[in-house]
Coordinates of C-alpha atoms in Angstrom, one line a residue:
X721 CA -11.1 -77.8 -45.3
X722 CA -13.0 -74.6 -44.4
X723 CA -11.1 -71.3 -44.5
X724 CA -11.0 -68.6 -41.9
X725 CA -11.5 -65.0 -42.4
X726 CA -11.0 -62.6 -39.6
X727 CA -12.6 -59.1 -39.6
X728 CA -10.6 -57.0 -37.3
X729 CA -12.5 -54.2 -36.1
X730 CA -16.3 -53.6 -36.4
X731 CA -16.0 -50.5 -38.6
X732 CA -18.3 -49.1 -41.2
X733 CA -16.4 -50.7 -43.9
X734 CA -17.1 -54.2 -42.5
X735 CA -20.9 -53.6 -42.2
X736 CA -21.6 -55.1 -45.6
X737 CA -19.6 -58.1 -45.1
X738 CA -21.2 -58.7 -41.6
X739 CA -24.8 -58.6 -43.3
X740 CA -23.5 -61.2 -46.1
X741 CA -22.0 -63.9 -44.0
X742 CA -24.3 -66.3 -45.6
X743 CA -22.4 -66.0 -48.6
X744 CA -19.0 -67.0 -46.8
X745 CA -20.6 -69.8 -44.9
X746 CA -22.0 -71.1 -48.3
X747 CA -18.4 -71.0 -49.7
X748 CA -16.9 -72.9 -46.8
X749 CA -15.5 -69.9 -45.0
X750 CA -15.6 -69.3 -41.3
X751 CA -15.8 -65.7 -40.4
X752 CA -15.0 -64.2 -37.0
X753 CA -15.1 -60.5 -36.1
X754 CA -12.8 -59.2 -33.4
X755 CA -13.5 -55.9 -31.8
X756 CA -13.2 -54.3 -28.4
X757 CA -16.9 -53.6 -27.7
X758 CA -20.1 -55.4 -29.1
X759 CA -21.5 -52.3 -30.7
X760 CA -20.2 -49.6 -33.4
X761 CA -21.4 -46.1 -32.9
X762 CA -22.5 -44.5 -36.2
X763 CA -20.2 -41.5 -36.4
X764 CA -22.9 -39.4 -38.5
X765 CA -25.2 -39.4 -35.7
X766 CA -22.8 -38.7 -32.9
X767 CA -23.0 -34.9 -32.7
X768 CA -26.9 -35.5 -32.2
X769 CA -26.2 -37.6 -29.4
X770 CA -24.2 -35.0 -27.7
X771 CA -27.2 -32.6 -28.0
X772 CA -29.6 -35.2 -26.8
X773 CA -31.4 -35.6 -30.0
X774 CA -30.5 -39.2 -30.2
X775 CA -30.3 -41.7 -27.3
X776 CA -27.0 -43.9 -27.5
X777 CA -29.0 -46.9 -28.6
X778 CA -30.4 -45.1 -31.6
X779 CA -27.0 -45.0 -33.4
X780 CA -25.6 -48.3 -32.6
X781 CA -25.0 -51.2 -34.8
X782 CA -25.0 -54.6 -32.8
X783 CA -22.0 -56.1 -34.5
X784 CA -21.9 -58.9 -32.0
X785 CA -25.2 -60.0 -33.0
X786 CA -24.5 -59.6 -36.6
X787 CA -21.4 -61.7 -36.5
X788 CA -23.4 -64.5 -34.8
X789 CA -26.8 -64.6 -36.4
X790 CA -25.4 -64.0 -39.8
X791 CA -23.7 -67.2 -39.9
X792 CA -20.2 -66.3 -38.1
X793 CA -18.3 -68.9 -36.4
X794 CA -16.7 -69.0 -33.0
X795 CA -12.9 -70.2 -33.5
X796 CA -12.4 -73.5 -31.9
X797 CA -9.9 -73.8 -29.0
X798 CA -6.3 -75.2 -29.9
X799 CA -6.4 -78.9 -30.1
X800 CA -10.0 -79.0 -31.1
X801 CA -11.5 -80.7 -34.2
X802 CA -10.3 -78.1 -36.8
X803 CA -7.1 -79.2 -38.8
X804 CA -3.6 -77.9 -38.2
X805 CA -4.2 -74.0 -38.5
X806 CA -6.4 -73.5 -35.5
X807 CA -7.2 -69.9 -35.2
X808 CA -6.8 -70.1 -31.5
X809 CA -3.3 -70.5 -29.9
X810 CA -1.8 -69.1 -26.6
X811 CA -4.2 -68.1 -23.8
X812 CA -7.3 -69.9 -24.8
X813 CA -10.3 -68.8 -23.1
X814 CA -8.9 -65.7 -21.4
X815 CA -11.7 -63.5 -22.5
X816 CA -13.8 -64.4 -19.4
X817 CA -16.9 -65.5 -21.3
X818 CA -17.1 -62.4 -23.2
X819 CA -17.1 -64.1 -26.6
X820 CA -20.0 -65.3 -28.6
X821 CA -20.4 -67.2 -31.7
X822 CA -18.7 -65.3 -34.6
X823 CA -17.5 -62.6 -32.3
X824 CA -14.2 -62.1 -30.1
X825 CA -14.2 -59.2 -27.9
X826 CA -10.7 -58.0 -27.8
X827 CA -8.3 -55.7 -29.4
X828 CA -5.6 -56.5 -31.9
X829 CA -2.2 -55.3 -30.8
X830 CA 0.0 -57.1 -33.4
X831 CA -0.1 -58.4 -36.8
X832 CA 2.4 -61.3 -37.9
X833 CA 1.7 -61.5 -41.5
X834 CA 4.2 -64.1 -42.4
X835 CA 2.7 -66.2 -39.9
X836 CA -0.9 -65.2 -40.7
X837 CA -1.6 -64.5 -37.1
X838 CA -3.0 -61.7 -35.1
X839 CA -2.1 -61.1 -31.3
X840 CA -4.8 -59.7 -29.0
X841 CA -4.0 -57.5 -25.9
X842 CA -4.6 -60.4 -23.6
X843 CA -2.1 -62.6 -25.2
X844 CA -4.5 -64.9 -27.4
X845 CA -3.6 -65.5 -31.0
X846 CA -5.9 -65.9 -34.0
X847 CA -4.8 -67.6 -37.2
X848 CA -6.4 -66.5 -40.4
X849 CA -6.2 -67.4 -44.1
X850 CA -7.4 -63.9 -45.0
X851 CA -7.9 -60.7 -42.7
X852 CA -9.6 -57.3 -43.2
X853 CA -8.8 -54.4 -41.0
X854 CA -11.9 -51.9 -40.3
X855 CA -10.5 -50.3 -37.3
X856 CA -11.6 -46.6 -38.0
X857 CA -9.5 -43.7 -36.9
X858 CA -8.4 -41.9 -33.6
X859 CA -8.3 -38.3 -32.5
X860 CA -4.8 -37.6 -31.1
X861 CA -4.7 -34.7 -28.6
X862 CA -1.8 -32.7 -30.3
X863 CA -1.0 -30.6 -27.3
X864 CA 0.2 -31.0 -23.8
X865 CA -2.4 -31.5 -21.2
X866 CA -1.9 -30.8 -17.6
X867 CA -4.4 -33.1 -15.6
X868 CA -6.9 -30.9 -13.7
X869 CA -10.1 -31.7 -12.0
X870 CA -11.4 -28.4 -13.4
X871 CA -11.4 -29.4 -17.0
X872 CA -12.5 -32.6 -18.7
X873 CA -11.0 -33.3 -22.1
X874 CA -12.8 -35.3 -24.7
X875 CA -11.3 -36.3 -28.1
X876 CA -14.4 -36.4 -30.5
X877 CA -13.4 -40.2 -31.3
X878 CA -14.3 -42.7 -30.2
X879 CA -17.9 -41.5 -30.6
X880 CA -18.7 -42.8 -27.2
X881 CA -16.7 -39.9 -25.8
X882 CA -19.6 -37.5 -26.9
X883 CA -21.9 -39.3 -24.5
X884 CA -19.4 -38.8 -21.6
X885 CA -19.1 -35.1 -22.7
X886 CA -23.0 -34.7 -22.8
X887 CA -23.2 -36.3 -19.1
X888 CA -20.4 -34.0 -17.9
X889 CA -22.1 -30.8 -19.3
X890 CA -25.4 -31.9 -17.9
X891 CA -24.1 -32.4 -14.5
X892 CA -22.4 -29.1 -14.4
X893 CA -25.5 -27.3 -15.6
X894 CA -27.7 -29.0 -13.2
X895 CA -25.5 -27.9 -10.5
X896 CA -26.1 -24.4 -11.4
X897 CA -22.4 -23.8 -12.3
X898 CA -21.1 -21.9 -15.3
X899 CA -20.4 -24.3 -18.1
X900 CA -17.5 -23.3 -20.3
X901 CA -17.1 -25.3 -23.4
X902 CA -14.1 -24.9 -25.6
X903 CA -13.8 -26.8 -29.0
X904 CA -10.3 -27.2 -30.5
X905 CA -10.6 -27.6 -34.3
X906 CA -12.6 -25.7 -36.7
X907 CA -13.3 -28.5 -39.3
X908 CA -16.9 -30.2 -39.9
X909 CA -16.3 -32.2 -36.7
X910 CA -15.5 -29.1 -34.7
X911 CA -18.4 -27.1 -35.9
X912 CA -20.8 -30.0 -35.2
X913 CA -19.8 -30.6 -31.8
X914 CA -19.8 -26.8 -31.0
X915 CA -23.2 -26.4 -32.4
X916 CA -24.6 -29.5 -30.7
X917 CA -23.1 -28.3 -27.5
X918 CA -25.1 -25.2 -27.8
X919 CA -28.1 -27.3 -28.5
X920 CA -27.4 -29.2 -25.2
X921 CA -26.9 -26.3 -23.1
X922 CA -30.2 -24.7 -24.4
X923 CA -32.2 -27.8 -23.4
X924 CA -30.5 -27.7 -20.0
X925 CA -31.8 -24.1 -19.6
X926 CA -28.7 -22.2 -20.0
X927 CA -29.6 -18.9 -21.3
X928 CA -26.1 -17.5 -21.8
X929 CA -23.9 -20.3 -23.1
X930 CA -20.1 -19.9 -22.9
X931 CA -18.9 -21.9 -26.0
X932 CA -15.9 -20.8 -28.1
X933 CA -14.4 -22.7 -31.1
X934 CA -10.8 -22.4 -31.7
X935 CA -10.8 -22.7 -35.3
X936 CA -7.3 -22.5 -36.9
X937 CA -7.3 -20.2 -39.8
X938 CA -11.2 -20.2 -39.7
X939 CA -14.3 -22.3 -39.4
X940 CA -14.8 -24.8 -42.1
X941 CA -11.7 -23.7 -44.3
X942 CA -12.0 -25.3 -47.7
X943 CA -15.7 -25.2 -47.7
X944 CA -17.7 -22.9 -50.1
X945 CA -18.1 -19.3 -48.8
X946 CA -21.8 -19.7 -48.3
X947 CA -21.4 -22.6 -46.1
X948 CA -18.9 -21.1 -43.9
X949 CA -21.0 -17.9 -43.6
X950 CA -24.2 -20.1 -42.6
X951 CA -22.0 -22.1 -40.0
X952 CA -20.6 -18.8 -38.5
X953 CA -24.0 -17.4 -38.3
X954 CA -25.5 -20.4 -36.7
X955 CA -22.8 -20.4 -33.9
X956 CA -22.8 -16.5 -33.3
X957 CA -26.5 -16.3 -33.3
X958 CA -26.8 -18.5 -30.2
X959 CA -23.9 -16.8 -28.4
X960 CA -20.8 -18.8 -29.4
X961 CA -17.4 -17.1 -30.1
X962 CA -15.1 -18.1 -32.9
X963 CA -11.3 -17.8 -32.1
X964 CA -8.5 -17.9 -34.7
X965 CA -5.5 -19.9 -33.8
X966 CA -4.6 -23.2 -32.4
X967 CA -4.8 -24.8 -29.0
X968 CA -1.3 -25.4 -27.9
X969 CA -1.7 -26.4 -24.3
X970 CA -3.9 -26.9 -21.4
X971 CA -3.2 -26.2 -17.9
X972 CA -5.1 -25.2 -14.6
X973 CA -8.3 -25.1 -16.5
X974 CA -7.1 -22.6 -19.3
X975 CA -6.2 -23.3 -22.7
X976 CA -3.3 -21.5 -24.3
X977 CA -4.0 -20.4 -27.9
X978 CA -1.1 -20.0 -30.4
X979 CA -1.9 -16.2 -30.5
X980 CA -0.7 -15.9 -26.8
X981 CA -4.4 -15.7 -25.7
X982 CA -5.9 -17.9 -23.1
X983 CA -9.5 -19.4 -22.7
X984 CA -10.9 -20.7 -19.7
X985 CA -12.8 -24.0 -20.0
X986 CA -14.6 -26.8 -18.0
X987 CA -15.1 -29.0 -21.1
X988 CA -12.6 -29.2 -24.1
X989 CA -13.7 -31.0 -27.1
X990 CA -10.9 -31.9 -29.2
X991 CA -11.6 -32.3 -33.1
X992 CA -8.2 -31.6 -34.4
X993 CA -8.2 -34.2 -37.1
X994 CA -8.0 -38.1 -37.1
X995 CA -5.0 -40.5 -37.6
X996 CA -5.0 -44.4 -38.2
X997 CA -4.3 -46.6 -35.1
X998 CA -0.7 -47.2 -34.2
X999 CA -1.1 -51.0 -34.7
X1000 CA 0.3 -51.1 -38.3
X1001 CA 3.5 -49.3 -37.5
X1002 CA 4.7 -52.3 -35.6
X1003 CA 3.9 -55.0 -38.2
X1004 CA 6.1 -54.4 -41.2
X1005 CA 3.2 -53.9 -43.6
X1006 CA 3.1 -51.3 -46.3
X1007 CA 2.1 -48.0 -44.8
X1008 CA 1.3 -44.4 -45.6
X1009 CA 3.3 -41.6 -44.1
X1010 CA 0.6 -41.1 -41.4
X1011 CA 0.6 -44.8 -40.5
X1012 CA -2.3 -46.0 -42.5
X1013 CA -2.4 -49.4 -44.1
X1014 CA -1.6 -48.9 -47.6
X1015 CA -4.1 -50.9 -50.1
X1016 CA -4.3 -51.0 -53.9
X1017 CA -7.4 -50.6 -56.0
X1018 CA -8.8 -54.0 -54.7
X1019 CA -8.5 -52.6 -51.0
X1020 CA -5.7 -55.1 -50.6
X1021 CA -2.1 -55.0 -49.3
X1022 CA 0.3 -54.9 -52.2
X1023 CA 2.9 -57.0 -50.2
X1024 CA 0.4 -59.5 -48.5
X1025 CA -2.4 -60.2 -50.8
X1026 CA -4.4 -62.0 -47.9
X1027 CA -4.6 -58.6 -46.0
X1028 CA -7.3 -56.3 -46.8
X1029 CA -8.7 -53.1 -45.4
X1030 CA -11.2 -50.2 -45.7
X1031 CA -12.3 -46.9 -44.1
X1032 CA -10.4 -44.5 -42.1
X1033 CA -7.5 -47.0 -41.2
X1034 CA -6.2 -47.4 -44.8
X1035 CA -4.4 -45.2 -47.4
X1036 CA -6.1 -45.9 -50.9
X1037 CA -3.0 -46.1 -53.0
X1038 CA -4.3 -45.1 -56.5
X1039 CA -5.7 -41.9 -55.1
X1040 CA -5.4 -40.4 -51.7
X1041 CA -9.0 -40.0 -50.2
X1042 CA -10.2 -37.7 -47.3
X1043 CA -11.0 -39.6 -44.1
X1044 CA -14.9 -39.6 -44.2
X1045 CA -17.4 -42.2 -43.3
X1046 CA -18.8 -42.0 -46.8
X1047 CA -15.8 -43.8 -48.3
X1048 CA -16.0 -46.6 -45.6
X1049 CA -19.6 -47.2 -46.5
X1050 CA -18.8 -47.0 -50.3
X1051 CA -15.9 -49.6 -49.9
X1052 CA -18.1 -52.0 -47.8
X1053 CA -19.6 -54.0 -51.0
X1054 CA -16.2 -54.1 -52.8
X1055 CA -14.5 -55.1 -49.7
X1056 CA -16.9 -58.1 -49.2
X1057 CA -16.8 -59.1 -52.8
X1058 CA -12.9 -59.1 -52.8
X1059 CA -12.6 -61.1 -49.6
X1060 CA -14.9 -63.7 -50.9
X1061 CA -12.9 -63.7 -54.2
X1062 CA -9.6 -63.9 -52.4
X1063 CA -10.7 -67.1 -50.4
X1064 CA -12.6 -68.8 -53.4
X1065 CA -10.3 -68.0 -56.4
X1066 CA -12.9 -65.6 -57.8
X1067 CA -12.3 -62.3 -59.8
X1068 CA -11.6 -59.2 -57.7
X1069 CA -13.3 -55.8 -58.2
X1070 CA -11.7 -52.5 -58.2
X1071 CA -12.9 -49.6 -55.9
X1072 CA -13.6 -46.8 -58.3
X1073 CA -16.0 -44.5 -56.4
X1074 CA -13.2 -41.9 -55.7
X1075 CA -15.2 -38.6 -56.3
X1076 CA -15.1 -35.9 -53.6
X1077 CA -18.3 -34.2 -54.4
X1078 CA -20.5 -36.3 -52.0
X1079 CA -23.6 -34.9 -50.2
X1080 CA -22.5 -33.4 -46.9
X1081 CA -24.9 -32.4 -44.1
X1082 CA -23.9 -30.7 -40.9
X1083 CA -26.1 -30.9 -37.9
X1084 CA -26.4 -27.4 -36.4
X1085 CA -27.8 -28.7 -33.1
X1086 CA -31.1 -26.4 -33.2
X1087 CA -33.2 -28.6 -35.6
X1088 CA -31.4 -27.3 -38.7
X1089 CA -28.7 -28.5 -40.8
X1090 CA -26.4 -27.2 -43.6
X1091 CA -26.5 -29.1 -46.8
X1092 CA -23.7 -29.0 -49.3
X1093 CA -23.6 -30.7 -52.7
X1094 CA -21.3 -28.6 -54.9
X1095 CA -22.2 -26.2 -56.3
X1096 CA -25.3 -26.0 -54.0
X1097 CA -25.5 -25.1 -50.4
X1098 CA -28.6 -24.9 -48.2
X1099 CA -29.6 -24.5 -44.6
X1100 CA -32.9 -25.2 -42.9
X1101 CA -35.0 -27.6 -40.9
X1102 CA -35.6 -29.6 -44.0
X1103 CA -32.0 -30.2 -44.4
X1104 CA -31.9 -31.8 -40.9
X1105 CA -35.1 -33.8 -41.8
X1106 CA -33.1 -35.2 -44.8
X1107 CA -30.1 -35.9 -42.6
X1108 CA -32.3 -37.7 -40.0
X1109 CA -34.0 -39.8 -42.7
X1110 CA -30.6 -40.7 -44.4
X1111 CA -29.0 -41.6 -41.0
X1112 CA -31.9 -43.6 -39.6
X1113 CA -32.2 -45.5 -43.0
X1114 CA -28.5 -46.2 -42.9
X1115 CA -28.8 -47.8 -39.3
X1116 CA -32.0 -49.7 -40.2
X1117 CA -30.3 -51.1 -43.3
X1118 CA -28.0 -53.3 -41.1
X1119 CA -30.2 -55.0 -38.5
X1120 CA -28.8 -58.1 -36.7
X1121 CA -29.7 -61.0 -39.1
X1122 CA -32.1 -63.7 -37.6
X1123 CA -30.7 -67.3 -37.6
X1124 CA -32.1 -69.4 -40.5
X1125 CA -35.4 -71.3 -39.8

């Protein structure tokens, strides 16, 4: 009897598995990917999409095509030819024709680990022999927002929000209105979206951009002093302001700062840190304090060995890791191998790449980038050329696989 693996979410940690579905098919394993959208936007190129450097299609992985063409299987309806544990129960066919072979368009809202079932938002249930979560993370707006037509608020995740922010900024600029952009958060994401908002405004012909970053204790805290200096110079050279403090509320088109000051804004980009999805808190699984799925060295739940996960939605038990896309990518091959081992009785592999001194490249939005690889820090157009080459190469390394001849 063939076994069933479900990939819950089309996140970066699942790309390697989606590219090697032939291995699972040969081992008698049917794989289905469940995700709310047929594409995954690559986070590393998101700020470049905001500035207009990249078109949306240039940073998308076609996970639906990868799921079907790589050998993924569409789960049969209840009562079909499969033996007892059919992966479809409940509202069969409720997706309205959105699904395709190997891919189910939907969002997982509940996990029933004892029954080995997932519940989707439309009531459908999927059964599994093993499941892996690659759901990514979300940005939670950490302050009250009073709805106002004057200000559009865009958390920087999901990445698609940056396209909506770009369109909003462009429409305001085309109307000849002042465009006041405020960024909440002074980490790497906050810097990149501020820098690329400046790039977008420049391309729209705005000569005096009104961009401010509310950067907590300072821009890029925890980064080397030289990197911080380069980032500050990059923003200030183009007219941006850096404000100490936190945004504590938004009302009537004005953001209140923890210092008591106020900043008027037409567009508010929120880059105040990420959190795992709320899904796990309702499921009786082993969790980290922030709600992430706790996994062991094999990227496997310590309580339910048929449950795996990778990327931003997990907490790596052996050593806490920062939420950064590089770890999701590094975990991908290990996760793929261990999912296969779990379902075939093979030997699992531990995830050991826990070092934090990885290459970091920040897009400055003006054709330059800041490169950090401790103890080195550089800035220039060649750094952006390197980032572009790495990012495009990564996208091209996971094309939709063609069906076997």
